[in-house]
CSV table of C-alpha atoms in Angstrom, one decimal:
chain,number,residue,atom,x,y,z
A,1,MET,CA,67.2,-30.9,-22.3
A,2,GLU,CA,66.8,-27.0,-22.1
A,3,GLN,CA,64.0,-26.5,-18.9
A,4,PRO,CA,61.2,-24.4,-19.6
A,5,VAL,CA,60.6,-21.1,-17.6
A,6,TYR,CA,58.0,-21.0,-14.8
A,7,ILE,CA,56.0,-18.3,-13.6
A,8,ASN,CA,53.3,-17.6,-11.6
A,9,ILE,CA,50.8,-15.4,-9.4
A,10,ILE,CA,49.4,-16.1,-5.7
A,11,ARG,CA,46.7,-14.0,-4.3
A,12,ASP,CA,45.5,-13.1,-0.9
A,13,PRO,CA,44.1,-16.3,0.7
A,14,ILE,CA,41.7,-14.9,2.2
A,15,ASN,CA,40.4,-13.3,-0.5
A,16,ARG,CA,40.9,-15.6,-2.8
A,17,PHE,CA,38.8,-18.0,-0.5
A,18,LEU,CA,36.0,-15.7,-0.3
A,19,SER,CA,36.3,-15.3,-4.3
A,20,ASN,CA,35.7,-18.7,-5.0
A,21,TYR,CA,33.4,-19.4,-2.3
A,22,PHE,CA,31.0,-16.7,-3.7
A,23,PHE,CA,32.0,-17.6,-7.1
A,24,ARG,CA,31.2,-21.4,-6.8
A,25,ARG,CA,27.7,-20.6,-5.8
A,26,PHE,CA,26.7,-17.1,-8.0
A,27,GLY,CA,29.3,-16.9,-10.2
A,28,ASP,CA,30.2,-13.5,-11.8
A,29,TRP,CA,29.1,-10.3,-14.0
A,30,ARG,CA,28.2,-12.2,-17.4
A,31,GLY,CA,24.9,-13.5,-15.9
A,32,GLU,CA,24.2,-15.1,-12.2
A,33,GLN,CA,21.3,-16.2,-13.6
A,34,ASN,CA,23.3,-18.8,-15.5
A,35,HIS,CA,25.1,-19.4,-13.6
A,36,MET,CA,23.0,-21.7,-11.7
A,37,ILE,CA,21.6,-23.4,-14.4
A,38,ARG,CA,25.5,-24.3,-14.3
A,39,THR,CA,25.1,-25.7,-11.8
A,40,PRO,CA,21.9,-26.9,-10.9
A,41,GLY,CA,23.7,-30.2,-8.2
A,42,MET,CA,23.9,-27.0,-5.6
A,43,LYS,CA,20.9,-26.7,-3.1
A,44,ASP,CA,19.7,-24.2,-2.2
A,45,GLU,CA,21.1,-24.5,1.6
A,46,GLU,CA,24.2,-25.0,0.2
A,47,ARG,CA,23.7,-21.5,-2.2
A,48,TYR,CA,22.8,-19.9,0.0
A,49,LEU,CA,25.0,-20.6,3.5
A,50,ASP,CA,25.8,-17.9,4.8
A,51,ILE,CA,29.7,-17.7,5.4
A,52,ASN,CA,30.3,-17.0,9.0
A,53,VAL,CA,28.2,-20.4,9.5
A,54,CYS,CA,29.9,-22.3,7.1
A,55,ILE,CA,33.7,-20.7,9.3
A,56,LEU,CA,32.5,-20.5,12.7
A,57,GLU,CA,30.6,-24.3,12.6
A,58,ASN,CA,33.6,-25.3,10.5
A,59,TYR,CA,32.0,-26.8,8.0
A,60,PRO,CA,34.2,-28.4,5.4
A,61,GLU,CA,34.1,-26.5,2.9
A,62,CYS,CA,35.8,-23.8,5.3
A,63,SER,CA,38.6,-26.0,7.3
A,64,ASN,CA,41.4,-27.8,6.1
A,65,PRO,CA,42.4,-29.4,4.8
A,66,ARG,CA,39.9,-27.6,1.8
A,67,LEU,CA,41.7,-24.7,3.0
A,68,PHE,CA,45.2,-25.6,2.1
A,69,TYR,CA,46.1,-24.8,-1.8
A,70,ILE,CA,48.8,-22.8,-2.5
A,71,ILE,CA,51.4,-24.4,-0.5
A,72,PRO,CA,50.2,-27.6,-1.6
A,73,TYR,CA,51.3,-26.8,-5.6
A,74,PHE,CA,54.9,-25.3,-4.9
A,75,CYS,CA,55.5,-27.6,-2.5
A,76,GLY,CA,55.1,-30.7,-5.0
A,77,GLN,CA,53.8,-34.4,-4.8
A,78,HIS,CA,55.6,-36.1,-1.9
A,79,PRO,CA,52.9,-37.7,1.1
A,80,LYS,CA,53.6,-35.1,3.3
A,81,CYS,CA,52.8,-31.8,0.5
A,82,ARG,CA,49.1,-31.8,1.3
A,83,GLU,CA,49.7,-31.9,5.2
A,84,PRO,CA,49.0,-28.8,6.8
A,85,GLY,CA,52.5,-28.1,8.5
A,86,VAL,CA,56.6,-27.2,8.4
A,87,TRP,CA,57.5,-29.8,6.6
A,88,ALA,CA,55.5,-28.7,3.5
A,89,LEU,CA,56.0,-24.9,4.1
A,90,GLU,CA,59.9,-25.0,4.2
A,91,ARG,CA,59.7,-27.0,1.1
A,92,ALA,CA,57.3,-24.8,-1.2
A,93,LYS,CA,59.6,-22.1,-0.2
A,94,GLN,CA,62.3,-24.1,-1.7
A,95,ASN,CA,60.6,-24.9,-5.0
A,96,ALA,CA,59.5,-21.2,-5.6
A,97,VAL,CA,62.5,-20.0,-4.8
A,98,GLU,CA,64.9,-22.2,-6.9
A,99,ASN,CA,62.4,-23.1,-10.2
A,100,PHE,CA,60.6,-20.0,-11.0
A,101,LEU,CA,61.6,-17.4,-12.6
A,102,LEU,CA,58.7,-15.1,-10.8
A,103,VAL,CA,56.1,-15.7,-8.1
A,104,GLY,CA,54.4,-12.8,-8.0
A,105,ILE,CA,51.6,-11.6,-6.0
A,106,LEU,CA,47.9,-10.6,-7.6
A,107,GLU,CA,47.5,-7.5,-5.4
A,108,GLU,CA,50.0,-5.7,-7.5
A,109,LEU,CA,49.8,-7.0,-10.3
A,110,GLU,CA,50.6,-3.8,-13.0
A,111,ASP,CA,53.7,-4.0,-11.2
A,112,VAL,CA,54.0,-7.9,-12.1
A,113,LEU,CA,53.3,-7.6,-15.6
A,114,LEU,CA,56.9,-4.5,-16.2
A,115,ILE,CA,58.9,-7.3,-14.2
A,116,LEU,CA,57.7,-9.5,-17.0
A,117,GLU,CA,57.5,-7.4,-19.8
A,118,ARG,CA,61.4,-6.4,-18.2
A,119,LEU,CA,62.4,-10.3,-17.6
A,120,LEU,CA,61.3,-11.4,-20.7
A,121,PRO,CA,60.1,-9.0,-23.4
A,122,HIS,CA,59.9,-10.8,-26.4
A,123,PHE,CA,56.4,-12.7,-24.6
A,124,PHE,CA,55.7,-9.3,-22.9
A,125,SER,CA,56.4,-6.8,-24.2
A,126,ASP,CA,53.7,-3.9,-24.1
A,127,VAL,CA,51.6,-6.3,-22.2
A,128,LEU,CA,50.4,-3.2,-19.7
A,129,ASN,CA,49.2,-1.5,-21.9
A,130,ILE,CA,47.6,-4.1,-23.4
A,131,TYR,CA,46.4,-4.8,-19.8
A,132,LYS,CA,45.0,-1.2,-19.1
A,133,SER,CA,43.4,-1.2,-22.7
A,134,PRO,CA,39.5,0.2,-22.7
A,135,GLY,CA,38.6,-3.2,-24.1
A,136,TYR,CA,40.8,-5.6,-21.6
A,137,ARG,CA,39.2,-3.1,-19.2
A,138,LYS,CA,35.8,-3.6,-19.8
A,139,LEU,CA,36.0,-7.3,-20.2
A,140,GLY,CA,37.9,-7.9,-17.0
A,141,ASN,CA,34.9,-5.5,-15.2
A,142,MET,CA,32.0,-8.1,-16.1
A,143,THR,CA,34.3,-10.9,-14.5
A,144,GLY,CA,34.2,-10.0,-10.9
A,145,THR,CA,32.8,-12.3,-8.0
A,146,VAL,CA,28.8,-11.5,-7.6
A,147,ARG,CA,27.1,-11.4,-4.6
A,148,LYS,CA,30.2,-11.2,-2.5
A,149,GLN,CA,30.4,-10.5,1.1
A,150,THR,CA,32.7,-9.2,4.4
A,151,PRO,CA,33.2,-12.3,7.1
A,152,SER,CA,32.3,-10.8,10.2
A,153,LEU,CA,35.9,-9.8,12.1
A,154,GLU,CA,35.6,-13.4,14.2
A,155,ALA,CA,35.3,-15.2,12.2
A,156,LEU,CA,38.2,-13.3,9.7
A,157,GLN,CA,40.2,-14.1,12.6
A,158,VAL,CA,39.0,-18.1,13.2
A,159,LEU,CA,40.1,-18.5,9.1
A,160,TYR,CA,43.6,-16.4,9.4
A,161,HIS,CA,44.2,-19.2,12.0
A,162,ARG,CA,43.3,-22.4,10.2
A,163,MET,CA,44.7,-20.6,7.5
A,164,LYS,CA,49.1,-19.3,8.9
A,165,TYR,CA,50.8,-21.7,7.2
A,166,GLU,CA,49.4,-20.2,3.9
A,167,TYR,CA,50.4,-16.6,5.0
A,168,ASP,CA,53.1,-17.6,5.8
A,169,PHE,CA,54.0,-18.6,2.6
A,170,TYR,CA,52.0,-15.8,0.1
A,171,ASN,CA,54.7,-13.2,3.3
A,172,PHE,CA,57.6,-15.1,2.0
A,173,ILE,CA,57.2,-14.8,-1.9
A,174,ARG,CA,55.8,-10.6,-0.9
A,175,ASP,CA,58.6,-10.1,0.7
A,176,GLN,CA,60.9,-11.8,-2.7
A,177,PHE,CA,58.6,-10.1,-4.5
A,178,HIS,CA,59.4,-7.0,-3.2
A,179,LEU,CA,63.6,-8.0,-3.1
A,180,LEU,CA,63.0,-8.2,-7.0
A,181,LYS,CA,61.4,-5.2,-7.4
A,182,ARG,CA,64.3,-3.5,-6.1
A,183,LYS,CA,66.6,-5.2,-7.9
A,184,ILE,CA,65.7,-3.9,-10.8
A,185,GLY,CA,65.0,-0.7,-10.0
A,186,LEU,CA,60.9,-0.8,-9.8
A,187,LYS,CA,59.1,2.2,-7.3
A,188,SER,CA,56.2,0.9,-5.6
A,189,GLN,CA,52.9,2.1,-4.5
A,190,PHE,CA,52.1,-0.4,-2.6
A,191,SER,CA,52.6,-1.1,1.5
A,192,LEU,CA,55.1,-3.2,2.1
A,193,THR,CA,53.7,-4.8,5.3
A,194,HIS,CA,52.3,-7.1,5.8
A,195,THR,CA,48.8,-6.2,7.4
A,196,PRO,CA,46.4,-9.3,5.9
A,197,ASN,CA,44.6,-7.4,3.1
A,198,PHE,CA,41.1,-8.9,4.6
A,199,LEU,CA,41.0,-6.6,6.9
A,200,LEU,CA,40.5,-4.1,4.3
A,201,SER,CA,36.9,-4.6,3.9
A,202,SER,CA,36.5,-2.8,0.7
A,203,GLN,CA,37.8,-5.3,-0.9
A,204,LEU,CA,35.9,-7.9,-0.8
A,205,LYS,CA,32.2,-5.9,-1.5
A,206,THR,CA,31.7,-6.3,-4.7
A,207,HIS,CA,31.2,-3.7,-6.8
A,208,GLN,CA,29.0,-3.2,-10.4
A,209,PRO,CA,30.9,-2.5,-13.8
A,210,MET,CA,32.4,0.0,-14.6
A,211,GLU,CA,30.2,1.6,-17.6
A,212,GLU,CA,32.7,2.6,-20.1
A,213,HIS,CA,32.3,7.3,-19.1
A,214,GLU,CA,33.3,5.8,-15.7
A,215,GLU,CA,36.5,4.4,-16.7
A,216,GLU,CA,40.3,6.5,-16.9
A,217,MET,CA,42.9,5.9,-18.5
A,218,GLU,CA,45.8,5.6,-15.5
A,219,GLU,CA,49.3,7.4,-16.0
A,220,ASP,CA,52.0,6.2,-18.5
A,221,ALA,CA,52.7,2.6,-17.4
A,222,HIS,CA,56.2,3.0,-17.1
A,223,SER,CA,56.8,5.6,-15.5
A,224,TRP,CA,57.2,3.9,-12.5
A,225,LEU,CA,60.5,2.7,-13.3
A,226,VAL,CA,63.7,4.1,-12.1
A,227,GLN,CA,65.9,5.8,-14.3
A,228,PRO,CA,69.4,5.4,-14.1
């Protein structure tokens, strides 16, 4: 029986956690009030809980095992996959390498799309130009999480320590992704350092959606490809 082709994209663990934390409470630019109406069971003390208090006072939402979610997905169904540790980490790495055609990085999404077009052209032909089209950009601008804030440096350091296995896996996947880019001759503007993205605080703050006249089409998507 022919096996399916597996692909996936993962995100910087802390960025993902923060986005989920504030989205659960306030939704996105499509309608904060509508989101609050849809979550009537959330009490105000939970909805407006300061992110620093949640982290530094070790609330369940900001602690393990709630912070351990990327590795279990790639690890599998073994009970030890739910236990933060080296065993689950190494099994997740093995599964990602052996069973996935591509595991990309959300922070380098445009490169991911270029590689998918190269590897699976039947499904992803012209995908980057579609992604950059004004209509898609306008829709994407409305899905940004509302009221996202940057925790204090102390809270970020605590969170980073709690998510050390998640970051080990994320950095491994990023290294594999960069290796694949080099193999197929794809130049990239992204840094190869392992500095956590949460240190770039501007990435964590909520930005209002751009108006149509503020959107500019970027250079041709395929200009990053090295010509033989």
